[in-house]
mmCIF file of C-alpha atoms in Angstrom:
data_model
loop_
_atom_site.group_PDB
_atom_site.id
_atom_site.type_symbol
_atom_site.label_atom_id
_atom_site.label_comp_id
_atom_site.label_asym_id
_atom_site.label_seq_id
_atom_site.Cartn_x
_atom_site.Cartn_y
_atom_site.Cartn_z
ATOM 1 C CA MET A 1 -65.205 -59.375 106.732
ATOM 2 C CA PRO A 2 -65.581 -58.938 102.957
ATOM 3 C CA VAL A 3 -63.300 -60.844 100.577
ATOM 4 C CA ARG A 4 -61.160 -58.504 98.583
ATOM 5 C CA PHE A 5 -60.984 -58.941 94.833
ATOM 6 C CA PRO A 6 -57.140 -59.011 94.567
ATOM 7 C CA TYR A 7 -56.965 -61.901 97.057
ATOM 8 C CA VAL A 8 -59.519 -63.894 95.094
ATOM 9 C CA VAL A 9 -57.588 -63.330 91.857
ATOM 10 C CA LEU A 10 -54.281 -64.237 93.519
ATOM 11 C CA SER A 11 -55.784 -67.429 94.964
ATOM 12 C CA PHE A 12 -57.160 -68.389 91.553
ATOM 13 C CA VAL A 13 -53.803 -67.747 89.862
ATOM 14 C CA LEU A 14 -51.916 -69.799 92.462
ATOM 15 C CA PHE A 15 -54.437 -72.640 92.198
ATOM 16 C CA SER A 16 -54.219 -72.620 88.388
ATOM 17 C CA PHE A 17 -50.419 -72.730 88.490
ATOM 18 C CA ALA A 18 -50.449 -75.633 90.959
ATOM 19 C CA ALA A 19 -52.986 -77.542 88.858
ATOM 20 C CA ALA A 20 -50.776 -77.223 85.760
ATOM 21 C CA LYS A 21 -47.754 -78.730 87.561
ATOM 22 C CA ALA A 22 -47.350 -82.474 87.309
ATOM 23 C CA GLU A 23 -47.640 -84.480 90.527
ATOM 24 C CA ASP A 24 -44.760 -86.793 89.626
ATOM 25 C CA PRO A 25 -43.040 -85.399 86.536
ATOM 26 C CA VAL A 26 -40.802 -88.427 85.954
ATOM 27 C CA ALA A 27 -43.611 -90.990 86.242
ATOM 28 C CA GLU A 28 -45.874 -88.921 84.004
ATOM 29 C CA ALA A 29 -43.150 -88.405 81.398
ATOM 30 C CA GLN A 30 -42.361 -92.137 81.439
ATOM 31 C CA ALA A 31 -46.063 -92.978 80.948
ATOM 32 C CA VAL A 32 -46.166 -90.747 77.851
ATOM 33 C CA ILE A 33 -43.008 -92.339 76.443
ATOM 34 C CA SER A 34 -44.418 -95.835 77.056
ATOM 35 C CA GLY A 35 -47.675 -94.827 75.393
ATOM 36 C CA GLN A 36 -45.909 -93.515 72.338
ATOM 37 C CA ILE A 37 -43.670 -96.572 72.007
ATOM 38 C CA ALA A 38 -46.721 -98.848 72.326
ATOM 39 C CA ALA A 39 -48.541 -96.845 69.638
ATOM 40 C CA LEU A 40 -45.514 -97.058 67.335
ATOM 41 C CA LEU A 41 -45.304 -100.820 67.811
ATOM 42 C CA ARG A 42 -48.976 -101.052 66.746
ATOM 43 C CA ASN A 43 -48.256 -98.684 63.832
ATOM 44 C CA ASP A 44 -50.948 -96.383 65.264
ATOM 45 C CA ALA A 45 -49.863 -93.071 63.719
ATOM 46 C CA GLU A 46 -52.719 -91.076 65.244
ATOM 47 C CA LYS A 47 -52.014 -92.197 68.815
ATOM 48 C CA ALA A 48 -48.230 -91.828 68.448
ATOM 49 C CA TYR A 49 -48.700 -88.331 67.007
ATOM 50 C CA SER A 50 -50.945 -87.356 69.931
ATOM 51 C CA PHE A 51 -47.899 -87.549 72.237
ATOM 52 C CA ALA A 52 -45.891 -85.042 70.151
ATOM 53 C CA SER A 53 -45.448 -81.472 71.386
ATOM 54 C CA PRO A 54 -46.753 -78.486 69.434
ATOM 55 C CA SER A 55 -43.211 -77.699 68.241
ATOM 56 C CA ILE A 56 -42.849 -81.218 66.794
ATOM 57 C CA ARG A 57 -46.314 -80.962 65.258
ATOM 58 C CA SER A 58 -45.301 -77.702 63.578
ATOM 59 C CA LEU A 59 -42.392 -79.522 61.904
ATOM 60 C CA TYR A 60 -44.573 -82.497 60.905
ATOM 61 C CA PRO A 61 -48.106 -81.153 60.410
ATOM 62 C CA SER A 62 -49.731 -84.539 59.755
ATOM 63 C CA LYS A 63 -49.636 -87.884 61.521
ATOM 64 C CA ASP A 64 -48.402 -89.534 58.317
ATOM 65 C CA GLN A 65 -45.460 -87.128 57.964
ATOM 66 C CA PHE A 66 -44.649 -87.689 61.626
ATOM 67 C CA LEU A 67 -44.744 -91.477 61.327
ATOM 68 C CA ASP A 68 -42.606 -91.358 58.179
ATOM 69 C CA MET A 69 -39.997 -89.286 60.027
ATOM 70 C CA VAL A 70 -39.980 -91.735 62.945
ATOM 71 C CA ARG A 71 -39.591 -94.712 60.583
ATOM 72 C CA LYS A 72 -36.627 -93.094 58.813
ATOM 73 C CA SER A 73 -34.817 -91.404 61.700
ATOM 74 C CA TYR A 74 -35.809 -93.346 64.824
ATOM 75 C CA GLU A 75 -35.996 -96.980 63.718
ATOM 76 C CA PRO A 76 -34.880 -98.321 67.140
ATOM 77 C CA VAL A 77 -37.815 -96.507 68.766
ATOM 78 C CA TYR A 78 -40.230 -97.380 65.960
ATOM 79 C CA HIS A 79 -39.430 -101.086 66.288
ATOM 80 C CA ALA A 80 -38.298 -101.191 69.894
ATOM 81 C CA GLY A 81 -37.674 -104.621 71.321
ATOM 82 C CA ASN A 82 -37.206 -104.435 75.058
ATOM 83 C CA TYR A 83 -36.721 -101.071 76.677
ATOM 84 C CA ALA A 84 -36.114 -99.759 80.180
ATOM 85 C CA PHE A 85 -36.022 -96.342 81.748
ATOM 86 C CA GLY A 86 -32.702 -95.095 83.011
ATOM 87 C CA ARG A 87 -31.755 -91.818 84.597
ATOM 88 C CA SER A 88 -33.949 -88.751 84.496
ATOM 89 C CA LYS A 89 -33.314 -85.085 85.108
ATOM 90 C CA LEU A 90 -35.817 -82.361 85.969
ATOM 91 C CA ILE A 91 -35.181 -78.894 84.641
ATOM 92 C CA GLY A 92 -37.015 -75.862 85.971
ATOM 93 C CA GLY A 93 -38.871 -77.833 88.615
ATOM 94 C CA GLY A 94 -40.376 -80.202 86.066
ATOM 95 C CA GLU A 95 -41.183 -77.919 83.149
ATOM 96 C CA LEU A 96 -38.742 -80.071 81.214
ATOM 97 C CA VAL A 97 -37.879 -83.707 81.920
ATOM 98 C CA LEU A 98 -34.922 -85.416 80.272
ATOM 99 C CA GLN A 99 -35.494 -89.167 80.344
ATOM 100 C CA GLU A 100 -32.985 -91.816 79.364
ATOM 101 C CA VAL A 101 -34.476 -94.909 77.688
ATOM 102 C CA MET A 102 -32.327 -97.948 76.988
ATOM 103 C CA ILE A 103 -33.609 -99.809 73.938
ATOM 104 C CA ASN A 104 -32.747 -103.197 72.544
ATOM 105 C CA ALA A 105 -33.838 -102.810 68.943
ATOM 106 C CA ARG A 106 -35.195 -105.740 66.969
ATOM 107 C CA GLU A 107 -31.962 -106.076 64.988
ATOM 108 C CA GLY A 108 -30.175 -106.808 68.293
ATOM 109 C CA LYS A 109 -28.348 -103.502 68.597
ATOM 110 C CA ASP A 110 -28.508 -101.480 71.805
ATOM 111 C CA TRP A 111 -29.423 -97.805 71.824
ATOM 112 C CA THR A 112 -29.969 -95.067 74.339
ATOM 113 C CA ALA A 113 -32.693 -92.566 73.561
ATOM 114 C CA ILE A 114 -32.731 -89.298 75.478
ATOM 115 C CA TYR A 115 -36.303 -87.996 75.476
ATOM 116 C CA GLN A 116 -36.978 -84.325 76.046
ATOM 117 C CA MET A 117 -40.417 -84.082 77.623
ATOM 118 C CA ARG A 118 -42.098 -80.674 77.898
ATOM 119 C CA LEU A 119 -44.836 -79.792 80.382
ATOM 120 C CA MET A 120 -47.850 -78.326 78.595
ATOM 121 C CA ASP A 121 -50.213 -75.668 79.963
ATOM 122 C CA ASP A 122 -52.825 -78.357 80.687
ATOM 123 C CA GLY A 123 -50.405 -80.248 82.973
ATOM 124 C CA SER A 124 -49.640 -83.058 80.513
ATOM 125 C CA TYR A 125 -46.237 -83.946 79.102
ATOM 126 C CA LYS A 126 -45.480 -84.153 75.389
ATOM 127 C CA VAL A 127 -42.424 -85.454 73.545
ATOM 128 C CA ASP A 128 -40.434 -82.418 72.425
ATOM 129 C CA GLY A 129 -37.430 -84.217 70.969
ATOM 130 C CA VAL A 130 -35.423 -87.439 71.068
ATOM 131 C CA ARG A 131 -31.681 -87.890 70.701
ATOM 132 C CA MET A 132 -30.456 -91.364 69.746
ATOM 133 C CA ILE A 133 -27.081 -92.711 70.867
ATOM 134 C CA ARG A 134 -25.807 -96.048 69.576
ATOM 135 C CA ASN A 135 -24.289 -98.205 72.316
ATOM 136 C CA THR A 136 -21.192 -99.748 70.794
ATOM 137 C CA ALA A 137 -19.311 -101.072 73.811
ATOM 138 C CA SER A 138 -20.380 -103.426 76.540
ATOM 139 C CA THR A 139 -20.325 -102.026 80.046
ATOM 140 C CA GLY A 140 -20.020 -105.502 81.531
ATOM 141 C CA ILE A 141 -22.331 -107.464 83.739
#
């Protein structure tokens, strides 16, 4: 029985879509966040910039501009002390991952960073935004 062209195309399209989806979106997003924080701690602008999404790169077209922005606006992330992953939320089946990161900054203040991680066409995640929230009250032990 001959293979029909439309079935071959449909199979290829379905395979391509499945390949672009992340196997474990939360774990992959967390690995990217950890990689970027590690690069920032080493002051490795090129590596840190490599984790930024195309929309972030359009706002900061060079690694130096990007690193300068992080230094000025995201000091707790730039000089993170200890950090731990908190809650995460998948949107659209993993096309977007919101990841909570609790950070103890070097100056001893606690912060929560909400990372917006976007799934790229190649199946990787990139940082598409970070919202910082200062933790001002203890939640107890």
